[in-house]
Amino acid sequence: MDELRIIISGGGTGGHIFPAVSIANAIKQIDPKANILFIGAEGRMEMTKVPAAGYEIKGLPVRGLIRPLWSPKNIGVMRDFFKSKKIVKKIIKEFNPQAVVGVGGYASSPTLNAAYSLGIPCLIQEQNSFAGVTNKSLGKKAEKICVAYEGMERFFPKERIVLTGNPVRQNLLNIVTSKEECASNFGLKTDRPIVLLVGGSLGARTLNESVLQNLNIIAEAPVQFIWQTGSYYKQLIADELKKKGQPGNLYVTDFISKMDEAYKAADLVISRAGASSISELCLLGKPSILVPSPNVAEDHQTHNAMALVNRKAALYVKDAEAAEKLIPLALTTVTDKKLLETLGTNALSMAYPDSAELIAEMVVKMAKRTSK
């Protein structure tokens, strides 16, 4: 057989990039000689994260549509889309892939459209329980559609759907450090419950405000907090804590580099409801309170959250009510061992530990068929 050549396209957020890299790593496990090329959007985080993971990436000048859709600025967006499609056709002809994978994000649309027009088999991976506009249109062209939730035939042809779950960062599963040691690395002890509050690498304003408005309650509670503020809010929060005083049971950082240790230390996680975050929580069997971001397309984070809430695998607080309700709910939940056990067990039952491997096997099978 010829050398295996695969293109993986997409990005924009960690929620698209982590699964993409996990799939690439799983393909390499099957065939260490496989040649994998990523295609991303210029200026987006995949352009640094993918090379850091050891893979080559090419960038396209593609952007997202501007709301409202009738905005004259979208003329430029469409011009960039067709320019990107032209560039990607050239990349595909030069690289000559046997299969193309789309993980969502701006770059996946021109890449998969170009691949389809050149007769190359495509697979898409939809992370959310509510499919985005790009993947819905690509679903008509993809040979396989890998999804993380049941009921996705609302968006895609049923016969092409495969329930695989979302690939996650593998290092989260391989941790051997004890819970005590992980807690100690954050300056905490395990004699009191630990709540991990994380709003993503850039942070989440609502989650941060919920903490700042409840510092007095936190200070008096027999509970400890690990709080990732996000780099964007670092200075603002440092100034606020200087003014109001930082409780001794509150560990504050703008970015957690060792998320495996943070998860291991935590008894309860407060998080946005992005697809990758939810998949990680399920895989680790972590009890959680989800606060879906209202600033995402088709309100897909609320759909993601409700998929867990309806199975008693997570609790849910609306973004608009978080400042008032989130911290009090966290304090009552983290001290309720029975509830924590129920949430954790039900979350674990929704996990797909072999997701990356399942998707990689399908991609390799498609590629081998093409190269015959």
Short mmCIF file of C-alpha atoms in Angstrom, two decimals:
data_model
loop_
_atom_site.label_atom_id
_atom_site.label_comp_id
_atom_site.label_asym_id
_atom_site.label_seq_id
_atom_site.Cartn_x
_atom_site.Cartn_y
_atom_site.Cartn_z
CA MET A 1 0.00 0.00 0.00
CA ASP A 2 1.11 3.59 -0.65
CA GLU A 3 2.12 5.78 2.28
CA LEU A 4 -0.99 6.80 4.25
CA ARG A 5 -1.73 10.51 3.69
CA ILE A 6 -4.49 12.21 5.67
CA ILE A 7 -5.62 15.83 5.93
CA ILE A 8 -7.31 17.01 9.15
CA SER A 9 -8.98 20.41 9.01
CA GLY A 10 -10.61 22.78 11.48
CA GLY A 11 -9.91 24.58 14.74
CA GLY A 12 -10.58 28.00 16.20
CA THR A 13 -11.02 26.73 19.77
CA GLY A 14 -9.54 24.03 21.97
CA GLY A 15 -12.86 22.22 21.55
CA HIS A 16 -11.97 21.59 17.90
CA ILE A 17 -8.19 21.31 18.23
CA PHE A 18 -7.94 18.73 21.06
CA PRO A 19 -10.12 16.17 19.23
CA ALA A 20 -8.22 16.81 15.97
CA VAL A 21 -4.84 16.14 17.58
CA SER A 22 -6.22 13.09 19.43
CA ILE A 23 -7.46 11.64 16.11
CA ALA A 24 -4.07 12.32 14.50
CA ASN A 25 -2.27 10.59 17.39
CA ALA A 26 -4.61 7.59 17.11
CA ILE A 27 -3.93 7.33 13.33
CA LYS A 28 -0.20 7.33 14.14
CA GLN A 29 -0.79 4.49 16.61
CA ILE A 30 -2.31 2.42 13.78
CA ASP A 31 0.32 3.46 11.22
CA PRO A 32 3.41 5.26 12.63
CA LYS A 33 4.49 6.16 9.07
CA ALA A 34 1.21 7.95 8.26
CA ASN A 35 1.72 11.43 6.82
CA ILE A 36 -0.78 13.83 8.42
CA LEU A 37 -1.25 17.44 7.32
CA PHE A 38 -3.47 19.92 9.17
CA ILE A 39 -5.26 22.83 7.52
CA GLY A 40 -6.40 25.71 9.74
CA ALA A 41 -7.44 29.34 9.65
CA GLU A 42 -4.74 32.01 9.65
CA GLY A 43 -4.42 33.83 12.97
CA ARG A 44 -6.40 31.20 14.93
CA MET A 45 -5.02 29.12 17.81
CA GLU A 46 -4.55 25.96 15.71
CA MET A 47 -1.66 27.69 13.93
CA THR A 48 0.41 27.42 17.15
CA LYS A 49 -1.20 24.47 18.98
CA VAL A 50 -0.90 21.98 16.10
CA PRO A 51 2.86 22.51 15.49
CA ALA A 52 3.34 22.27 19.28
CA ALA A 53 1.74 18.81 19.06
CA GLY A 54 4.26 17.83 16.37
CA TYR A 55 2.23 18.20 13.16
CA GLU A 56 2.57 20.40 10.08
CA ILE A 57 -0.22 22.90 9.42
CA LYS A 58 -1.10 25.20 6.53
CA GLY A 59 -3.29 28.29 7.05
CA LEU A 60 -6.19 29.67 4.99
CA PRO A 61 -7.44 33.29 4.97
CA VAL A 62 -10.91 32.06 5.94
CA ARG A 63 -13.21 33.84 8.44
CA GLY A 64 -16.64 33.33 9.96
CA LEU A 65 -19.77 35.02 8.67
CA ILE A 66 -20.67 38.30 10.35
CA ARG A 67 -24.10 38.79 11.95
CA PRO A 68 -26.51 39.97 10.65
CA LEU A 69 -25.96 37.85 7.55
CA TRP A 70 -26.99 40.68 5.21
CA SER A 71 -24.04 42.80 6.47
CA PRO A 72 -22.02 44.16 3.51
CA LYS A 73 -18.88 42.96 5.36
CA ASN A 74 -19.86 39.41 4.40
CA ILE A 75 -18.90 40.19 0.78
CA GLY A 76 -15.28 40.17 1.99
CA VAL A 77 -15.89 37.02 4.04
CA MET A 78 -17.25 35.19 0.96
CA ARG A 79 -14.33 36.44 -1.13
CA ASP A 80 -11.94 34.94 1.45
CA PHE A 81 -13.91 31.67 1.42
CA PHE A 82 -13.54 31.24 -2.36
CA LYS A 83 -9.89 32.30 -2.14
CA SER A 84 -9.38 29.66 0.58
CA LYS A 85 -11.12 27.01 -1.52
CA LYS A 86 -8.74 27.77 -4.39
CA ILE A 87 -5.70 27.57 -2.08
CA VAL A 88 -6.89 24.33 -0.48
CA LYS A 89 -7.47 22.68 -3.89
CA LYS A 90 -3.82 23.38 -4.68
CA ILE A 91 -2.73 21.95 -1.29
CA ILE A 92 -4.86 18.81 -1.84
CA LYS A 93 -3.49 18.24 -5.36
CA GLU A 94 0.09 18.59 -4.07
CA PHE A 95 -0.36 16.50 -0.90
CA ASN A 96 -2.66 13.95 -2.58
CA PRO A 97 -4.53 12.69 0.53
CA GLN A 98 -6.55 9.47 0.53
CA ALA A 99 -9.02 10.82 3.13
CA VAL A 100 -9.94 14.17 4.70
CA VAL A 101 -11.26 14.76 8.24
CA GLY A 102 -13.20 17.87 9.32
CA VAL A 103 -13.52 18.69 13.03
CA GLY A 104 -15.46 21.96 12.76
CA GLY A 105 -14.20 25.54 12.70
CA TYR A 106 -13.74 27.99 9.84
CA ALA A 107 -11.15 26.05 7.83
CA SER A 108 -13.10 22.79 7.64
CA SER A 109 -15.72 24.21 5.25
CA PRO A 110 -13.49 25.16 2.27
CA THR A 111 -11.26 22.12 2.91
CA LEU A 112 -14.02 19.51 2.86
CA ASN A 113 -15.90 21.21 0.03
CA ALA A 114 -12.72 21.16 -2.06
CA ALA A 115 -11.94 17.54 -1.12
CA TYR A 116 -15.48 16.44 -2.01
CA SER A 117 -15.31 18.19 -5.38
CA LEU A 118 -12.06 16.28 -6.08
CA GLY A 119 -13.65 12.92 -5.19
CA ILE A 120 -11.72 12.37 -1.94
CA PRO A 121 -13.70 10.61 0.84
CA CYS A 122 -14.49 12.83 3.83
CA LEU A 123 -15.37 12.20 7.47
CA ILE A 124 -16.67 14.86 9.85
CA GLN A 125 -16.59 14.85 13.62
CA GLU A 126 -19.41 16.83 15.25
CA GLN A 127 -18.63 17.52 18.92
CA ASN A 128 -21.89 19.17 19.98
CA SER A 129 -25.41 17.88 20.56
CA PHE A 130 -26.69 20.65 18.26
CA ALA A 131 -24.90 20.63 14.91
CA GLY A 132 -23.43 23.88 13.60
CA VAL A 133 -24.25 25.39 10.20
CA THR A 134 -20.91 24.30 8.65
CA ASN A 135 -21.17 20.66 9.66
CA LYS A 136 -24.86 20.47 8.69
CA SER A 137 -24.01 21.47 5.13
CA LEU A 138 -20.91 19.21 5.07
CA GLY A 139 -22.97 16.28 6.37
CA LYS A 140 -24.51 15.87 2.90
CA LYS A 141 -21.03 15.32 1.46
CA ALA A 142 -19.32 13.31 4.20
CA GLU A 143 -19.11 9.53 3.99
CA LYS A 144 -19.13 9.17 7.79
CA ILE A 145 -20.39 11.55 10.47
CA CYS A 146 -18.97 10.82 13.93
CA VAL A 147 -21.13 12.22 16.74
CA ALA A 148 -21.03 12.39 20.53
CA TYR A 149 -24.77 12.42 21.27
CA GLU A 150 -27.81 10.35 20.38
CA GLY A 151 -30.60 11.83 18.25
CA MET A 152 -28.31 13.49 15.70
CA GLU A 153 -30.41 12.25 12.76
CA ARG A 154 -32.21 15.62 13.23
CA PHE A 155 -29.22 17.13 11.45
CA PHE A 156 -27.57 14.38 9.40
CA PRO A 157 -28.49 11.39 7.18
CA LYS A 158 -29.09 8.56 9.68
CA GLU A 159 -27.26 5.89 7.67
CA ARG A 160 -23.96 7.84 7.80
CA ILE A 161 -23.99 8.60 11.55
CA VAL A 162 -21.63 6.72 13.88
CA LEU A 163 -21.86 7.31 17.65
CA THR A 164 -18.22 7.60 18.75
CA GLY A 165 -18.15 10.26 21.46
CA ASN A 166 -15.58 13.07 21.45
CA PRO A 167 -11.83 12.39 21.56
CA VAL A 168 -10.18 14.11 24.54
CA ARG A 169 -6.67 14.93 25.75
CA GLN A 170 -5.12 11.53 26.50
CA ASN A 171 -2.88 12.80 29.31
CA LEU A 172 -5.99 13.30 31.48
CA LEU A 173 -6.41 9.53 31.72
CA ASN A 174 -2.78 8.61 32.29
CA ILE A 175 -2.18 10.50 35.55
CA VAL A 176 -0.56 8.48 38.35
CA THR A 177 -0.14 11.33 40.87
CA SER A 178 -2.28 10.88 44.02
CA LYS A 179 -5.20 13.17 44.84
CA GLU A 180 -3.29 14.41 47.93
CA GLU A 181 -0.24 15.35 45.86
CA CYS A 182 -2.37 17.05 43.19
CA ALA A 183 -4.16 19.12 45.86
CA SER A 184 -0.80 19.99 47.46
CA ASN A 185 0.48 21.32 44.10
CA PHE A 186 -2.31 23.94 44.31
CA GLY A 187 -1.47 24.74 47.95
CA LEU A 188 -4.54 22.82 49.18
CA LYS A 189 -5.24 19.83 51.44
CA THR A 190 -7.72 16.98 51.05
CA ASP A 191 -9.26 17.38 54.53
CA ARG A 192 -11.86 19.70 52.97
CA PRO A 193 -13.69 19.34 49.62
CA ILE A 194 -12.24 21.06 46.54
CA VAL A 195 -14.20 22.88 43.84
CA LEU A 196 -12.47 23.49 40.48
CA LEU A 197 -13.85 26.50 38.62
CA VAL A 198 -12.67 26.81 35.04
CA GLY A 199 -13.94 29.03 32.22
CA GLY A 200 -11.55 28.06 29.45
CA SER A 201 -8.09 29.41 28.61
CA LEU A 202 -9.39 32.95 28.02
CA GLY A 203 -11.76 32.78 30.98
CA ALA A 204 -15.49 33.33 31.34
CA ARG A 205 -16.64 36.68 32.67
CA THR A 206 -19.82 35.32 34.29
CA LEU A 207 -17.97 32.62 36.24
CA ASN A 208 -15.39 35.16 37.41
CA GLU A 209 -18.08 37.64 38.51
CA SER A 210 -19.85 34.85 40.40
CA VAL A 211 -16.73 34.33 42.52
CA LEU A 212 -15.99 38.04 43.04
CA GLN A 213 -19.56 38.70 44.21
CA ASN A 214 -19.44 35.82 46.70
CA LEU A 215 -15.99 36.19 48.27
CA ASN A 216 -17.48 36.53 51.79
CA ILE A 217 -19.44 33.26 51.46
CA ILE A 218 -16.37 31.49 50.04
CA ALA A 219 -14.13 32.75 52.87
CA GLU A 220 -16.46 31.30 55.52
CA ALA A 221 -17.13 27.96 53.80
CA PRO A 222 -15.41 24.69 54.86
CA VAL A 223 -14.55 24.22 51.16
CA GLN A 224 -11.51 25.04 48.97
CA PHE A 225 -11.48 26.48 45.45
CA ILE A 226 -9.11 26.24 42.48
CA TRP A 227 -10.07 29.18 40.25
CA GLN A 228 -8.81 29.57 36.68
CA THR A 229 -9.65 33.16 35.76
CA GLY A 230 -8.36 33.15 32.18
CA SER A 231 -5.55 35.37 30.90
CA TYR A 232 -7.94 38.08 29.66
CA TYR A 233 -9.21 38.81 33.21
CA LYS A 234 -5.91 38.30 35.09
CA GLN A 235 -5.16 41.94 35.97
CA LEU A 236 -8.76 42.94 36.67
CA ILE A 237 -9.17 40.09 39.16
CA ALA A 238 -5.79 40.75 40.80
CA ASP A 239 -6.91 44.37 41.40
CA GLU A 240 -10.30 43.27 42.80
CA LEU A 241 -8.72 40.76 45.19
CA LYS A 242 -6.25 43.38 46.37
CA LYS A 243 -9.20 45.63 47.22
CA LYS A 244 -11.51 43.02 48.76
CA GLY A 245 -8.96 40.58 50.15
CA GLN A 246 -8.26 37.03 48.93
CA PRO A 247 -9.73 34.23 51.05
CA GLY A 248 -7.13 31.70 52.22
CA ASN A 249 -9.18 28.81 50.79
CA LEU A 250 -9.10 30.25 47.24
CA TYR A 251 -6.24 29.31 44.88
CA VAL A 252 -6.20 31.76 41.94
CA THR A 253 -4.41 31.37 38.61
CA ASP A 254 -4.97 32.75 35.12
CA PHE A 255 -4.11 29.43 33.45
CA ILE A 256 -3.81 25.82 34.63
CA SER A 257 -1.13 24.02 32.63
CA LYS A 258 -1.68 20.68 34.39
CA MET A 259 -5.43 20.14 33.97
CA ASP A 260 -4.97 16.43 34.77
CA GLU A 261 -3.87 17.38 38.31
CA ALA A 262 -6.64 19.98 38.71
CA TYR A 263 -9.30 17.43 37.74
CA LYS A 264 -7.77 14.79 40.05
CA ALA A 265 -7.76 17.20 43.02
CA ALA A 266 -11.36 18.37 42.46
CA ASP A 267 -14.47 16.88 44.05
CA LEU A 268 -16.72 19.11 41.93
CA VAL A 269 -16.08 21.01 38.69
CA ILE A 270 -17.79 24.25 37.60
CA SER A 271 -17.43 24.73 33.86
CA ARG A 272 -18.86 26.11 30.65
CA ALA A 273 -20.59 23.45 28.53
CA GLY A 274 -18.26 23.22 25.54
CA ALA A 275 -18.15 19.80 23.91
CA SER A 276 -14.54 18.99 24.90
CA SER A 277 -15.07 20.03 28.52
CA ILE A 278 -18.17 17.85 28.80
CA SER A 279 -16.43 14.86 27.21
CA GLU A 280 -13.55 15.20 29.68
CA LEU A 281 -15.93 15.43 32.65
CA CYS A 282 -17.75 12.28 31.51
CA LEU A 283 -14.56 10.33 30.82
CA LEU A 284 -13.23 11.17 34.30
CA GLY A 285 -16.62 10.63 35.97
CA LYS A 286 -16.49 14.12 37.50
CA PRO A 287 -19.57 15.67 39.15
CA SER A 288 -20.14 19.10 37.64
CA ILE A 289 -22.23 22.26 37.56
CA LEU A 290 -22.49 23.53 33.99
CA VAL A 291 -23.03 27.19 33.08
CA PRO A 292 -23.56 27.25 29.29
CA SER A 293 -22.21 30.26 27.45
CA PRO A 294 -25.03 32.26 25.82
CA ASN A 295 -22.56 33.69 23.25
CA VAL A 296 -22.28 30.67 20.96
CA ALA A 297 -23.95 29.69 17.69
CA GLU A 298 -27.39 28.05 17.98
CA ASP A 299 -27.04 28.11 21.81
CA HIS A 300 -25.32 24.72 21.43
CA GLN A 301 -23.79 24.78 24.93
CA THR A 302 -27.25 24.68 26.54
CA HIS A 303 -28.10 21.66 24.36
CA ASN A 304 -24.82 20.01 25.43
CA ALA A 305 -25.52 20.69 29.11
CA MET A 306 -29.10 19.43 28.99
CA ALA A 307 -27.96 16.11 27.49
CA LEU A 308 -26.19 15.51 30.85
CA VAL A 309 -28.75 17.20 33.10
CA ASN A 310 -31.55 15.01 31.69
CA ARG A 311 -29.51 11.92 32.65
CA LYS A 312 -28.79 13.29 36.17
CA ALA A 313 -25.11 13.48 35.18
CA ALA A 314 -24.65 17.21 35.90
CA LEU A 315 -26.36 20.23 37.45
CA TYR A 316 -27.12 23.38 35.47
CA VAL A 317 -27.21 27.12 36.20
CA LYS A 318 -28.27 29.71 33.63
CA ASP A 319 -25.62 32.28 32.75
CA ALA A 320 -27.97 35.14 33.74
CA GLU A 321 -28.54 33.59 37.21
CA ALA A 322 -24.95 32.52 37.91
CA ALA A 323 -23.85 35.51 40.03
CA GLU A 324 -26.68 34.84 42.47
CA LYS A 325 -27.01 31.02 42.41
CA LEU A 326 -23.73 29.40 41.31
CA ILE A 327 -21.51 29.60 44.42
CA PRO A 328 -24.31 28.74 46.93
CA LEU A 329 -25.24 25.70 44.79
CA ALA A 330 -21.57 24.63 44.55
CA LEU A 331 -21.17 24.81 48.33
CA THR A 332 -24.24 22.65 49.03
CA THR A 333 -23.40 20.19 46.24
CA VAL A 334 -19.73 19.58 47.10
CA THR A 335 -20.64 18.63 50.69
CA ASP A 336 -23.39 16.21 49.55
CA LYS A 337 -21.48 12.94 49.05
CA LYS A 338 -24.50 11.02 47.81
CA LEU A 339 -25.30 13.61 45.13
CA LEU A 340 -21.63 13.78 44.05
CA GLU A 341 -21.57 10.00 43.67
CA THR A 342 -24.78 9.98 41.59
CA LEU A 343 -23.57 12.76 39.28
CA GLY A 344 -20.14 11.17 38.85
CA THR A 345 -21.46 7.66 38.15
CA ASN A 346 -24.03 8.93 35.63
CA ALA A 347 -21.43 11.12 33.88
CA LEU A 348 -19.06 8.14 33.58
CA SER A 349 -21.84 6.06 32.01
CA MET A 350 -22.02 8.62 29.17
CA ALA A 351 -18.28 8.44 28.36
CA TYR A 352 -16.70 7.01 25.21
CA PRO A 353 -13.12 6.12 26.21
CA ASP A 354 -12.11 4.75 22.77
CA SER A 355 -13.45 7.64 20.72
CA ALA A 356 -10.19 8.69 19.00
CA GLU A 357 -9.33 5.06 18.15
CA LEU A 358 -12.78 4.38 16.64
CA ILE A 359 -12.59 7.48 14.44
CA ALA A 360 -8.97 6.76 13.43
CA GLU A 361 -9.91 3.21 12.36
CA MET A 362 -12.67 4.57 10.11
CA VAL A 363 -10.33 7.16 8.57
CA VAL A 364 -7.61 4.57 7.88
CA LYS A 365 -10.16 2.18 6.33
CA MET A 366 -11.43 4.96 4.02
CA ALA A 367 -7.85 5.90 3.07
CA LYS A 368 -6.81 2.32 2.33
CA ARG A 369 -9.81 1.86 0.09
CA THR A 370 -8.92 5.02 -1.86
CA SER A 371 -5.29 4.01 -2.34
CA LYS A 372 -6.12 0.61 -3.91
#
